[in-house]
Amino acid sequence: QVQLVESGGGLVQPGGSLRLSCAASGRIFRINAMGWYRQAPGKQRELVASISSGGITNYADAVKGRFTISGDNAKNTVYLQMNSLKPEDTAVYYCNAILNVHYSESARGYWGKGTLVTVSL
């Protein structure tokens, strides 16, 4: 069974920084990509950033220049460094992984339970 566990969320002031972590565990043959999504109240879940196993990154326009995604393939872990945080960044942040649990099975997506990030005075 595959499990994704996020950590690092909390309350920060505007302009502050926060670092999120997501560790994947369980039976994993290969992780193709991992990413961070977020969902604010009343809004759709949206992609924040993603990274492939080869290190190719992608960012939402709203976070470019402020957030940095990175990964540690050996630890099956992805990070999201968030700087210059704004109130509009407030949301539940979810970790996602596209992976194969076995070489004979197709890759599919898995989700973490989410971690709350609140940016407020």
mmCIF file of N, CA and C in Angstrom:
data_model
loop_
_atom_site.group_PDB
_atom_site.id
_atom_site.type_symbol
_atom_site.label_atom_id
_atom_site.label_comp_id
_atom_site.label_asym_id
_atom_site.label_seq_id
_atom_site.Cartn_x
_atom_site.Cartn_y
_atom_site.Cartn_z
ATOM 1 N N GLN A 1 0.820 -1.179 0.000
ATOM 2 C CA GLN A 1 0.000 0.000 0.000
ATOM 3 C C GLN A 1 0.869 1.249 0.000
ATOM 4 N N VAL A 2 0.488 2.200 -0.826
ATOM 5 C CA VAL A 2 1.228 3.445 -0.969
ATOM 6 C C VAL A 2 0.621 4.508 -0.070
ATOM 7 N N GLN A 3 1.482 5.258 0.586
ATOM 8 C CA GLN A 3 1.032 6.341 1.440
ATOM 9 C C GLN A 3 1.872 7.584 1.193
ATOM 10 N N LEU A 4 1.212 8.721 1.085
ATOM 11 C CA LEU A 4 1.882 10.002 0.957
ATOM 12 C C LEU A 4 1.559 10.822 2.193
ATOM 13 N N VAL A 5 2.583 11.305 2.867
ATOM 14 C CA VAL A 5 2.394 12.062 4.093
ATOM 15 C C VAL A 5 3.039 13.429 3.965
ATOM 16 N N GLU A 6 2.212 14.477 4.070
ATOM 17 C CA GLU A 6 2.696 15.846 4.005
ATOM 18 C C GLU A 6 3.007 16.371 5.400
ATOM 19 N N SER A 7 3.916 17.320 5.462
ATOM 20 C CA SER A 7 4.240 17.972 6.713
ATOM 21 C C SER A 7 4.775 19.370 6.422
ATOM 22 N N GLY A 8 4.775 20.223 7.433
ATOM 23 C CA GLY A 8 5.352 21.547 7.302
ATOM 24 C C GLY A 8 4.366 22.690 7.226
ATOM 25 N N GLY A 9 3.088 22.396 7.159
ATOM 26 C CA GLY A 9 2.094 23.455 7.102
ATOM 27 C C GLY A 9 1.977 24.170 8.431
ATOM 28 N N GLY A 10 1.324 25.322 8.395
ATOM 29 C CA GLY A 10 1.145 26.093 9.606
ATOM 30 C C GLY A 10 0.722 27.511 9.317
ATOM 31 N N LEU A 11 0.811 28.348 10.339
ATOM 32 C CA LEU A 11 0.441 29.753 10.239
ATOM 33 C C LEU A 11 1.682 30.617 10.109
ATOM 34 N N VAL A 12 1.706 31.451 9.083
ATOM 35 C CA VAL A 12 2.824 32.368 8.867
ATOM 36 C C VAL A 12 2.302 33.743 8.494
ATOM 37 N N GLN A 13 3.123 34.761 8.727
ATOM 38 C CA GLN A 13 2.762 36.124 8.366
ATOM 39 C C GLN A 13 3.057 36.391 6.895
ATOM 40 N N PRO A 14 2.334 37.326 6.293
ATOM 41 C CA PRO A 14 2.645 37.696 4.914
ATOM 42 C C PRO A 14 4.117 38.067 4.777
ATOM 43 N N GLY A 15 4.735 37.595 3.710
ATOM 44 C CA GLY A 15 6.148 37.834 3.504
ATOM 45 C C GLY A 15 7.038 36.766 4.112
ATOM 46 N N GLY A 16 6.461 35.896 4.895
ATOM 47 C CA GLY A 16 7.210 34.840 5.540
ATOM 48 C C GLY A 16 7.461 33.656 4.630
ATOM 49 N N SER A 17 8.105 32.641 5.187
ATOM 50 C CA SER A 17 8.468 31.450 4.427
ATOM 51 C C SER A 17 8.016 30.188 5.137
ATOM 52 N N LEU A 18 7.838 29.157 4.348
ATOM 53 C CA LEU A 18 7.436 27.862 4.867
ATOM 54 C C LEU A 18 7.975 26.796 3.930
ATOM 55 N N ARG A 19 8.326 25.651 4.480
ATOM 56 C CA ARG A 19 8.833 24.546 3.674
ATOM 57 C C ARG A 19 7.975 23.307 3.908
ATOM 58 N N LEU A 20 7.353 22.828 2.860
ATOM 59 C CA LEU A 20 6.526 21.637 2.930
ATOM 60 C C LEU A 20 7.309 20.415 2.467
ATOM 61 N N SER A 21 6.999 19.279 3.064
ATOM 62 C CA SER A 21 7.625 18.025 2.683
ATOM 63 C C SER A 21 6.547 16.983 2.429
ATOM 64 N N CYS A 22 6.832 16.067 1.530
ATOM 65 C CA CYS A 22 5.929 14.956 1.255
ATOM 66 C C CYS A 22 6.762 13.710 1.027
ATOM 67 N N ALA A 23 6.552 12.716 1.853
ATOM 68 C CA ALA A 23 7.278 11.465 1.743
ATOM 69 C C ALA A 23 6.353 10.345 1.300
ATOM 70 N N ALA A 24 6.750 9.638 0.265
ATOM 71 C CA ALA A 24 5.989 8.499 -0.229
ATOM 72 C C ALA A 24 6.580 7.217 0.332
ATOM 73 N N SER A 25 5.722 6.329 0.765
ATOM 74 C CA SER A 25 6.185 5.065 1.313
ATOM 75 C C SER A 25 5.276 3.935 0.858
ATOM 76 N N GLY A 26 5.730 2.712 1.078
ATOM 77 C CA GLY A 26 4.966 1.547 0.671
ATOM 78 C C GLY A 26 5.601 0.865 -0.522
ATOM 79 N N ARG A 27 4.809 0.050 -1.189
ATOM 80 C CA ARG A 27 5.317 -0.653 -2.355
ATOM 81 C C ARG A 27 5.339 0.287 -3.551
ATOM 82 N N ILE A 28 6.527 0.693 -3.923
ATOM 83 C CA ILE A 28 6.711 1.625 -5.039
ATOM 84 C C ILE A 28 7.809 1.099 -5.947
ATOM 85 N N PHE A 29 7.463 0.880 -7.192
ATOM 86 C CA PHE A 29 8.455 0.454 -8.165
ATOM 87 C C PHE A 29 9.191 1.659 -8.743
ATOM 88 N N ARG A 30 8.427 2.665 -9.142
ATOM 89 C CA ARG A 30 9.015 3.863 -9.715
ATOM 90 C C ARG A 30 8.064 5.044 -9.594
ATOM 91 N N ILE A 31 8.606 6.174 -9.199
ATOM 92 C CA ILE A 31 7.853 7.418 -9.180
ATOM 93 C C ILE A 31 8.214 8.209 -10.432
ATOM 94 N N ASN A 32 7.221 8.526 -11.231
ATOM 95 C CA ASN A 32 7.448 9.262 -12.465
ATOM 96 C C ASN A 32 7.468 10.774 -12.240
ATOM 97 N N ALA A 33 6.625 11.220 -11.345
ATOM 98 C CA ALA A 33 6.554 12.644 -11.054
ATOM 99 C C ALA A 33 5.830 12.862 -9.738
ATOM 100 N N MET A 34 6.119 13.981 -9.101
ATOM 101 C CA MET A 34 5.409 14.374 -7.900
ATOM 102 C C MET A 34 5.075 15.854 -8.007
ATOM 103 N N GLY A 35 4.033 16.244 -7.316
ATOM 104 C CA GLY A 35 3.640 17.633 -7.387
ATOM 105 C C GLY A 35 2.852 18.079 -6.183
ATOM 106 N N TRP A 36 2.668 19.383 -6.122
ATOM 107 C CA TRP A 36 1.866 19.994 -5.077
ATOM 108 C C TRP A 36 0.659 20.686 -5.690
ATOM 109 N N TYR A 37 -0.488 20.427 -5.119
ATOM 110 C CA TYR A 37 -1.729 21.097 -5.483
ATOM 111 C C TYR A 37 -2.245 21.829 -4.253
ATOM 112 N N ARG A 38 -3.121 22.784 -4.477
ATOM 113 C CA ARG A 38 -3.725 23.468 -3.340
ATOM 114 C C ARG A 38 -5.189 23.756 -3.632
ATOM 115 N N GLN A 39 -5.944 23.847 -2.567
ATOM 116 C CA GLN A 39 -7.362 24.142 -2.689
ATOM 117 C C GLN A 39 -7.785 25.089 -1.576
ATOM 118 N N ALA A 40 -8.234 26.256 -1.976
ATOM 119 C CA ALA A 40 -8.757 27.240 -1.046
ATOM 120 C C ALA A 40 -10.269 27.069 -0.954
ATOM 121 N N PRO A 41 -10.879 27.520 0.135
ATOM 122 C CA PRO A 41 -12.334 27.399 0.285
ATOM 123 C C PRO A 41 -13.083 28.012 -0.893
ATOM 124 N N GLY A 42 -14.008 27.258 -1.454
ATOM 125 C CA GLY A 42 -14.804 27.744 -2.561
ATOM 126 C C GLY A 42 -14.124 27.748 -3.908
ATOM 127 N N LYS A 43 -12.913 27.220 -3.972
ATOM 128 C CA LYS A 43 -12.172 27.206 -5.226
ATOM 129 C C LYS A 43 -11.826 25.786 -5.657
ATOM 130 N N GLN A 44 -11.482 25.655 -6.928
ATOM 131 C CA GLN A 44 -11.058 24.379 -7.470
ATOM 132 C C GLN A 44 -9.641 24.052 -7.011
ATOM 133 N N ARG A 45 -9.353 22.769 -6.917
ATOM 134 C CA ARG A 45 -7.991 22.368 -6.628
ATOM 135 C C ARG A 45 -7.124 22.692 -7.845
ATOM 136 N N GLU A 46 -5.979 23.291 -7.610
ATOM 137 C CA GLU A 46 -5.123 23.715 -8.698
ATOM 138 C C GLU A 46 -3.686 23.261 -8.495
ATOM 139 N N LEU A 47 -3.014 23.057 -9.600
ATOM 140 C CA LEU A 47 -1.608 22.679 -9.556
ATOM 141 C C LEU A 47 -0.766 23.868 -9.134
ATOM 142 N N VAL A 48 0.126 23.646 -8.188
ATOM 143 C CA VAL A 48 1.054 24.669 -7.732
ATOM 144 C C VAL A 48 2.404 24.478 -8.398
ATOM 145 N N ALA A 49 2.932 23.273 -8.309
ATOM 146 C CA ALA A 49 4.226 22.954 -8.895
ATOM 147 C C ALA A 49 4.364 21.453 -9.036
ATOM 148 N N SER A 50 5.162 21.034 -9.987
ATOM 149 C CA SER A 50 5.415 19.615 -10.186
ATOM 150 C C SER A 50 6.864 19.406 -10.589
ATOM 151 N N ILE A 51 7.328 18.190 -10.384
ATOM 152 C CA ILE A 51 8.691 17.841 -10.769
ATOM 153 C C ILE A 51 8.722 16.386 -11.211
ATOM 154 N N SER A 52 9.389 16.129 -12.310
ATOM 155 C CA SER A 52 9.527 14.770 -12.805
ATOM 156 C C SER A 52 10.726 14.109 -12.145
ATOM 157 N N SER A 53 10.819 12.802 -12.297
ATOM 158 C CA SER A 53 11.957 12.089 -11.724
ATOM 159 C C SER A 53 13.272 12.545 -12.344
ATOM 160 N N GLY A 54 13.189 13.117 -13.542
ATOM 161 C CA GLY A 54 14.366 13.645 -14.207
ATOM 162 C C GLY A 54 14.700 15.070 -13.822
ATOM 163 N N GLY A 55 13.877 15.678 -12.973
ATOM 164 C CA GLY A 55 14.158 17.016 -12.486
ATOM 165 C C GLY A 55 13.494 18.153 -13.245
ATOM 166 N N ILE A 56 12.623 17.843 -14.190
ATOM 167 C CA ILE A 56 11.919 18.882 -14.921
ATOM 168 C C ILE A 56 10.814 19.455 -14.043
ATOM 169 N N THR A 57 10.796 20.777 -13.897
ATOM 170 C CA THR A 57 9.826 21.432 -13.018
ATOM 171 C C THR A 57 8.820 22.262 -13.787
ATOM 172 N N ASN A 58 7.682 22.469 -13.146
ATOM 173 C CA ASN A 58 6.614 23.273 -13.709
ATOM 174 C C ASN A 58 5.940 24.023 -12.571
ATOM 175 N N TYR A 59 5.610 25.303 -12.805
ATOM 176 C CA TYR A 59 5.007 26.130 -11.765
ATOM 177 C C TYR A 59 3.784 26.870 -12.276
ATOM 178 N N ALA A 60 2.845 27.061 -11.384
ATOM 179 C CA ALA A 60 1.727 27.935 -11.688
ATOM 180 C C ALA A 60 2.233 29.369 -11.751
ATOM 181 N N ASP A 61 1.633 30.177 -12.617
ATOM 182 C CA ASP A 61 2.074 31.558 -12.768
ATOM 183 C C ASP A 61 2.042 32.329 -11.443
ATOM 184 N N ALA A 62 1.069 32.029 -10.611
ATOM 185 C CA ALA A 62 0.893 32.759 -9.367
ATOM 186 C C ALA A 62 2.027 32.561 -8.366
ATOM 187 N N VAL A 63 2.814 31.503 -8.534
ATOM 188 C CA VAL A 63 3.871 31.225 -7.564
ATOM 189 C C VAL A 63 5.264 31.298 -8.158
ATOM 190 N N LYS A 64 5.374 31.554 -9.437
ATOM 191 C CA LYS A 64 6.685 31.630 -10.073
ATOM 192 C C LYS A 64 7.537 32.716 -9.430
ATOM 193 N N GLY A 65 8.774 32.372 -9.148
ATOM 194 C CA GLY A 65 9.679 33.315 -8.519
ATOM 195 C C GLY A 65 9.610 33.320 -7.021
ATOM 196 N N ARG A 66 8.589 32.696 -6.441
ATOM 197 C CA ARG A 66 8.432 32.666 -4.987
ATOM 198 C C ARG A 66 8.563 31.258 -4.416
ATOM 199 N N PHE A 67 8.067 30.275 -5.155
ATOM 200 C CA PHE A 67 8.100 28.891 -4.695
ATOM 201 C C PHE A 67 9.133 28.097 -5.474
ATOM 202 N N THR A 68 9.711 27.106 -4.817
ATOM 203 C CA THR A 68 10.666 26.216 -5.462
ATOM 204 C C THR A 68 10.360 24.781 -5.079
ATOM 205 N N ILE A 69 10.189 23.935 -6.078
ATOM 206 C CA ILE A 69 9.949 22.523 -5.821
ATOM 207 C C ILE A 69 11.244 21.749 -6.053
ATOM 208 N N SER A 70 11.487 20.771 -5.220
ATOM 209 C CA SER A 70 12.669 19.938 -5.362
ATOM 210 C C SER A 70 12.337 18.534 -4.878
ATOM 211 N N GLY A 71 13.173 17.588 -5.228
ATOM 212 C CA GLY A 71 12.911 16.221 -4.834
ATOM 213 C C GLY A 71 14.171 15.456 -4.501
ATOM 214 N N ASP A 72 13.994 14.411 -3.743
ATOM 215 C CA ASP A 72 15.069 13.501 -3.387
ATOM 216 C C ASP A 72 14.602 12.114 -3.803
ATOM 217 N N ASN A 73 15.078 11.655 -4.944
ATOM 218 C CA ASN A 73 14.638 10.368 -5.470
ATOM 219 C C ASN A 73 14.956 9.203 -4.528
ATOM 220 N N ALA A 74 16.097 9.271 -3.870
ATOM 221 C CA ALA A 74 16.501 8.199 -2.971
ATOM 222 C C ALA A 74 15.556 8.064 -1.781
ATOM 223 N N LYS A 75 14.948 9.177 -1.378
ATOM 224 C CA LYS A 75 14.050 9.176 -0.227
ATOM 225 C C LYS A 75 12.581 9.193 -0.614
ATOM 226 N N ASN A 76 12.302 9.205 -1.922
ATOM 227 C CA ASN A 76 10.919 9.302 -2.408
ATOM 228 C C ASN A 76 10.198 10.481 -1.750
ATOM 229 N N THR A 77 10.886 11.602 -1.727
ATOM 230 C CA THR A 77 10.379 12.777 -1.042
ATOM 231 C C THR A 77 10.431 14.000 -1.949
ATOM 232 N N VAL A 78 9.409 14.829 -1.856
ATOM 233 C CA VAL A 78 9.364 16.076 -2.595
ATOM 234 C C VAL A 78 9.175 17.217 -1.603
ATOM 235 N N TYR A 79 9.760 18.371 -1.923
ATOM 236 C CA TYR A 79 9.687 19.531 -1.055
ATOM 237 C C TYR A 79 9.114 20.722 -1.817
ATOM 238 N N LEU A 80 8.544 21.637 -1.072
ATOM 239 C CA LEU A 80 8.082 22.886 -1.643
ATOM 240 C C LEU A 80 8.522 24.016 -0.727
ATOM 241 N N GLN A 81 9.503 24.776 -1.180
ATOM 242 C CA GLN A 81 9.964 25.940 -0.440
ATOM 243 C C GLN A 81 9.123 27.132 -0.863
ATOM 244 N N MET A 82 8.431 27.729 0.077
ATOM 245 C CA MET A 82 7.529 28.840 -0.204
ATOM 246 C C MET A 82 8.058 30.102 0.459
ATOM 247 N N ASN A 83 8.397 31.082 -0.356
ATOM 248 C CA ASN A 83 8.896 32.354 0.133
ATOM 249 C C ASN A 83 7.947 33.477 -0.253
ATOM 250 N N SER A 84 8.099 34.611 0.408
ATOM 251 C CA SER A 84 7.267 35.784 0.130
ATOM 252 C C SER A 84 5.791 35.423 0.090
ATOM 253 N N LEU A 85 5.354 34.715 1.094
ATOM 254 C CA LEU A 85 3.980 34.233 1.128
ATOM 255 C C LEU A 85 2.967 35.374 1.207
ATOM 256 N N LYS A 86 1.855 35.160 0.539
ATOM 257 C CA LYS A 86 0.769 36.126 0.479
ATOM 258 C C LYS A 86 -0.501 35.514 1.063
ATOM 259 N N PRO A 87 -1.423 36.338 1.533
ATOM 260 C CA PRO A 87 -2.683 35.805 2.058
ATOM 261 C C PRO A 87 -3.403 34.907 1.057
ATOM 262 N N GLU A 88 -3.298 35.211 -0.222
ATOM 263 C CA GLU A 88 -3.958 34.403 -1.235
ATOM 264 C C GLU A 88 -3.330 33.022 -1.423
ATOM 265 N N ASP A 89 -2.194 32.780 -0.776
ATOM 266 C CA ASP A 89 -1.594 31.453 -0.787
ATOM 267 C C ASP A 89 -2.254 30.522 0.223
ATOM 268 N N THR A 90 -3.099 31.066 1.066
ATOM 269 C CA THR A 90 -3.778 30.269 2.080
ATOM 270 C C THR A 90 -4.624 29.182 1.421
ATOM 271 N N ALA A 91 -4.380 27.944 1.806
ATOM 272 C CA ALA A 91 -5.081 26.808 1.217
ATOM 273 C C ALA A 91 -4.615 25.528 1.884
ATOM 274 N N VAL A 92 -5.318 24.457 1.591
ATOM 275 C CA VAL A 92 -4.829 23.137 1.947
ATOM 276 C C VAL A 92 -3.952 22.672 0.793
ATOM 277 N N TYR A 93 -2.745 22.299 1.096
ATOM 278 C CA TYR A 93 -1.802 21.860 0.084
ATOM 279 C C TYR A 93 -1.732 20.337 0.077
ATOM 280 N N TYR A 94 -1.923 19.771 -1.106
ATOM 281 C CA TYR A 94 -1.944 18.329 -1.271
ATOM 282 C C TYR A 94 -0.753 17.850 -2.096
ATOM 283 N N CYS A 95 -0.174 16.770 -1.660
ATOM 284 C CA CYS A 95 0.901 16.133 -2.396
ATOM 285 C C CYS A 95 0.316 15.093 -3.343
ATOM 286 N N ASN A 96 0.856 15.023 -4.530
ATOM 287 C CA ASN A 96 0.417 14.053 -5.527
ATOM 288 C C ASN A 96 1.628 13.345 -6.117
ATOM 289 N N ALA A 97 1.470 12.065 -6.381
ATOM 290 C CA ALA A 97 2.538 11.301 -7.010
ATOM 291 C C ALA A 97 1.979 10.437 -8.120
ATOM 292 N N ILE A 98 2.666 10.430 -9.246
ATOM 293 C CA ILE A 98 2.345 9.535 -10.350
ATOM 294 C C ILE A 98 3.385 8.428 -10.299
ATOM 295 N N LEU A 99 2.946 7.208 -10.007
ATOM 296 C CA LEU A 99 3.907 6.143 -9.801
ATOM 297 C C LEU A 99 3.400 4.778 -10.229
ATOM 298 N N ASN A 100 4.340 3.870 -10.373
ATOM 299 C CA ASN A 100 4.053 2.467 -10.602
ATOM 300 C C ASN A 100 4.334 1.713 -9.317
ATOM 301 N N VAL A 101 3.392 0.907 -8.876
ATOM 302 C CA VAL A 101 3.631 0.070 -7.705
ATOM 303 C C VAL A 101 4.359 -1.206 -8.103
ATOM 304 N N HIS A 102 4.329 -1.533 -9.383
ATOM 305 C CA HIS A 102 4.984 -2.728 -9.911
ATOM 306 C C HIS A 102 5.255 -2.507 -11.389
ATOM 307 N N TYR A 103 6.295 -3.128 -11.894
ATOM 308 C CA TYR A 103 6.671 -2.888 -13.288
ATOM 309 C C TYR A 103 5.596 -3.311 -14.281
ATOM 310 N N SER A 104 4.769 -4.275 -13.911
ATOM 311 C CA SER A 104 3.738 -4.785 -14.807
ATOM 312 C C SER A 104 2.430 -3.996 -14.733
ATOM 313 N N GLU A 105 2.357 -3.040 -13.833
ATOM 314 C CA GLU A 105 1.146 -2.261 -13.659
ATOM 315 C C GLU A 105 1.327 -0.840 -14.174
ATOM 316 N N SER A 106 0.238 -0.283 -14.678
ATOM 317 C CA SER A 106 0.282 1.069 -15.206
ATOM 318 C C SER A 106 0.447 2.093 -14.095
ATOM 319 N N ALA A 107 1.059 3.209 -14.439
ATOM 320 C CA ALA A 107 1.219 4.284 -13.476
ATOM 321 C C ALA A 107 -0.130 4.937 -13.195
ATOM 322 N N ARG A 108 -0.290 5.408 -11.989
ATOM 323 C CA ARG A 108 -1.496 6.101 -11.601
ATOM 324 C C ARG A 108 -1.177 7.128 -10.521
ATOM 325 N N GLY A 109 -2.132 7.977 -10.255
ATOM 326 C CA GLY A 109 -1.932 9.032 -9.284
ATOM 327 C C GLY A 109 -2.356 8.648 -7.884
ATOM 328 N N TYR A 110 -1.612 9.160 -6.904
ATOM 329 C CA TYR A 110 -1.918 8.961 -5.498
ATOM 330 C C TYR A 110 -1.902 10.319 -4.807
ATOM 331 N N TRP A 111 -2.718 10.452 -3.778
ATOM 332 C CA TRP A 111 -2.857 11.719 -3.074
ATOM 333 C C TRP A 111 -2.560 11.593 -1.593
ATOM 334 N N GLY A 112 -1.970 12.641 -1.041
ATOM 335 C CA GLY A 112 -1.830 12.750 0.393
ATOM 336 C C GLY A 112 -3.097 13.346 0.975
ATOM 337 N N LYS A 113 -3.158 13.443 2.285
ATOM 338 C CA LYS A 113 -4.344 13.971 2.951
ATOM 339 C C LYS A 113 -4.363 15.488 3.032
ATOM 340 N N GLY A 114 -3.235 16.117 2.785
ATOM 341 C CA GLY A 114 -3.159 17.562 2.766
ATOM 342 C C GLY A 114 -2.607 18.157 4.047
ATOM 343 N N THR A 115 -2.037 19.346 3.920
ATOM 344 C CA THR A 115 -1.555 20.098 5.064
ATOM 345 C C THR A 115 -1.984 21.554 4.888
ATOM 346 N N LEU A 116 -2.482 22.150 5.947
ATOM 347 C CA LEU A 116 -3.038 23.499 5.870
ATOM 348 C C LEU A 116 -1.962 24.560 6.007
ATOM 349 N N VAL A 117 -1.974 25.497 5.067
ATOM 350 C CA VAL A 117 -1.095 26.661 5.107
ATOM 351 C C VAL A 117 -1.967 27.898 5.244
ATOM 352 N N THR A 118 -1.738 28.663 6.293
ATOM 353 C CA THR A 118 -2.498 29.886 6.521
ATOM 354 C C THR A 118 -1.541 31.067 6.579
ATOM 355 N N VAL A 119 -1.772 32.041 5.719
ATOM 356 C CA VAL A 119 -0.942 33.240 5.667
ATOM 357 C C VAL A 119 -1.796 34.408 6.140
ATOM 358 N N SER A 120 -1.489 34.908 7.316
ATOM 359 C CA SER A 120 -2.311 35.950 7.908
ATOM 360 C C SER A 120 -1.531 36.718 8.961
ATOM 361 N N LEU A 121 -1.951 37.963 9.195
ATOM 362 C CA LEU A 121 -1.341 38.773 10.236
ATOM 363 C C LEU A 121 -1.820 38.323 11.597
#
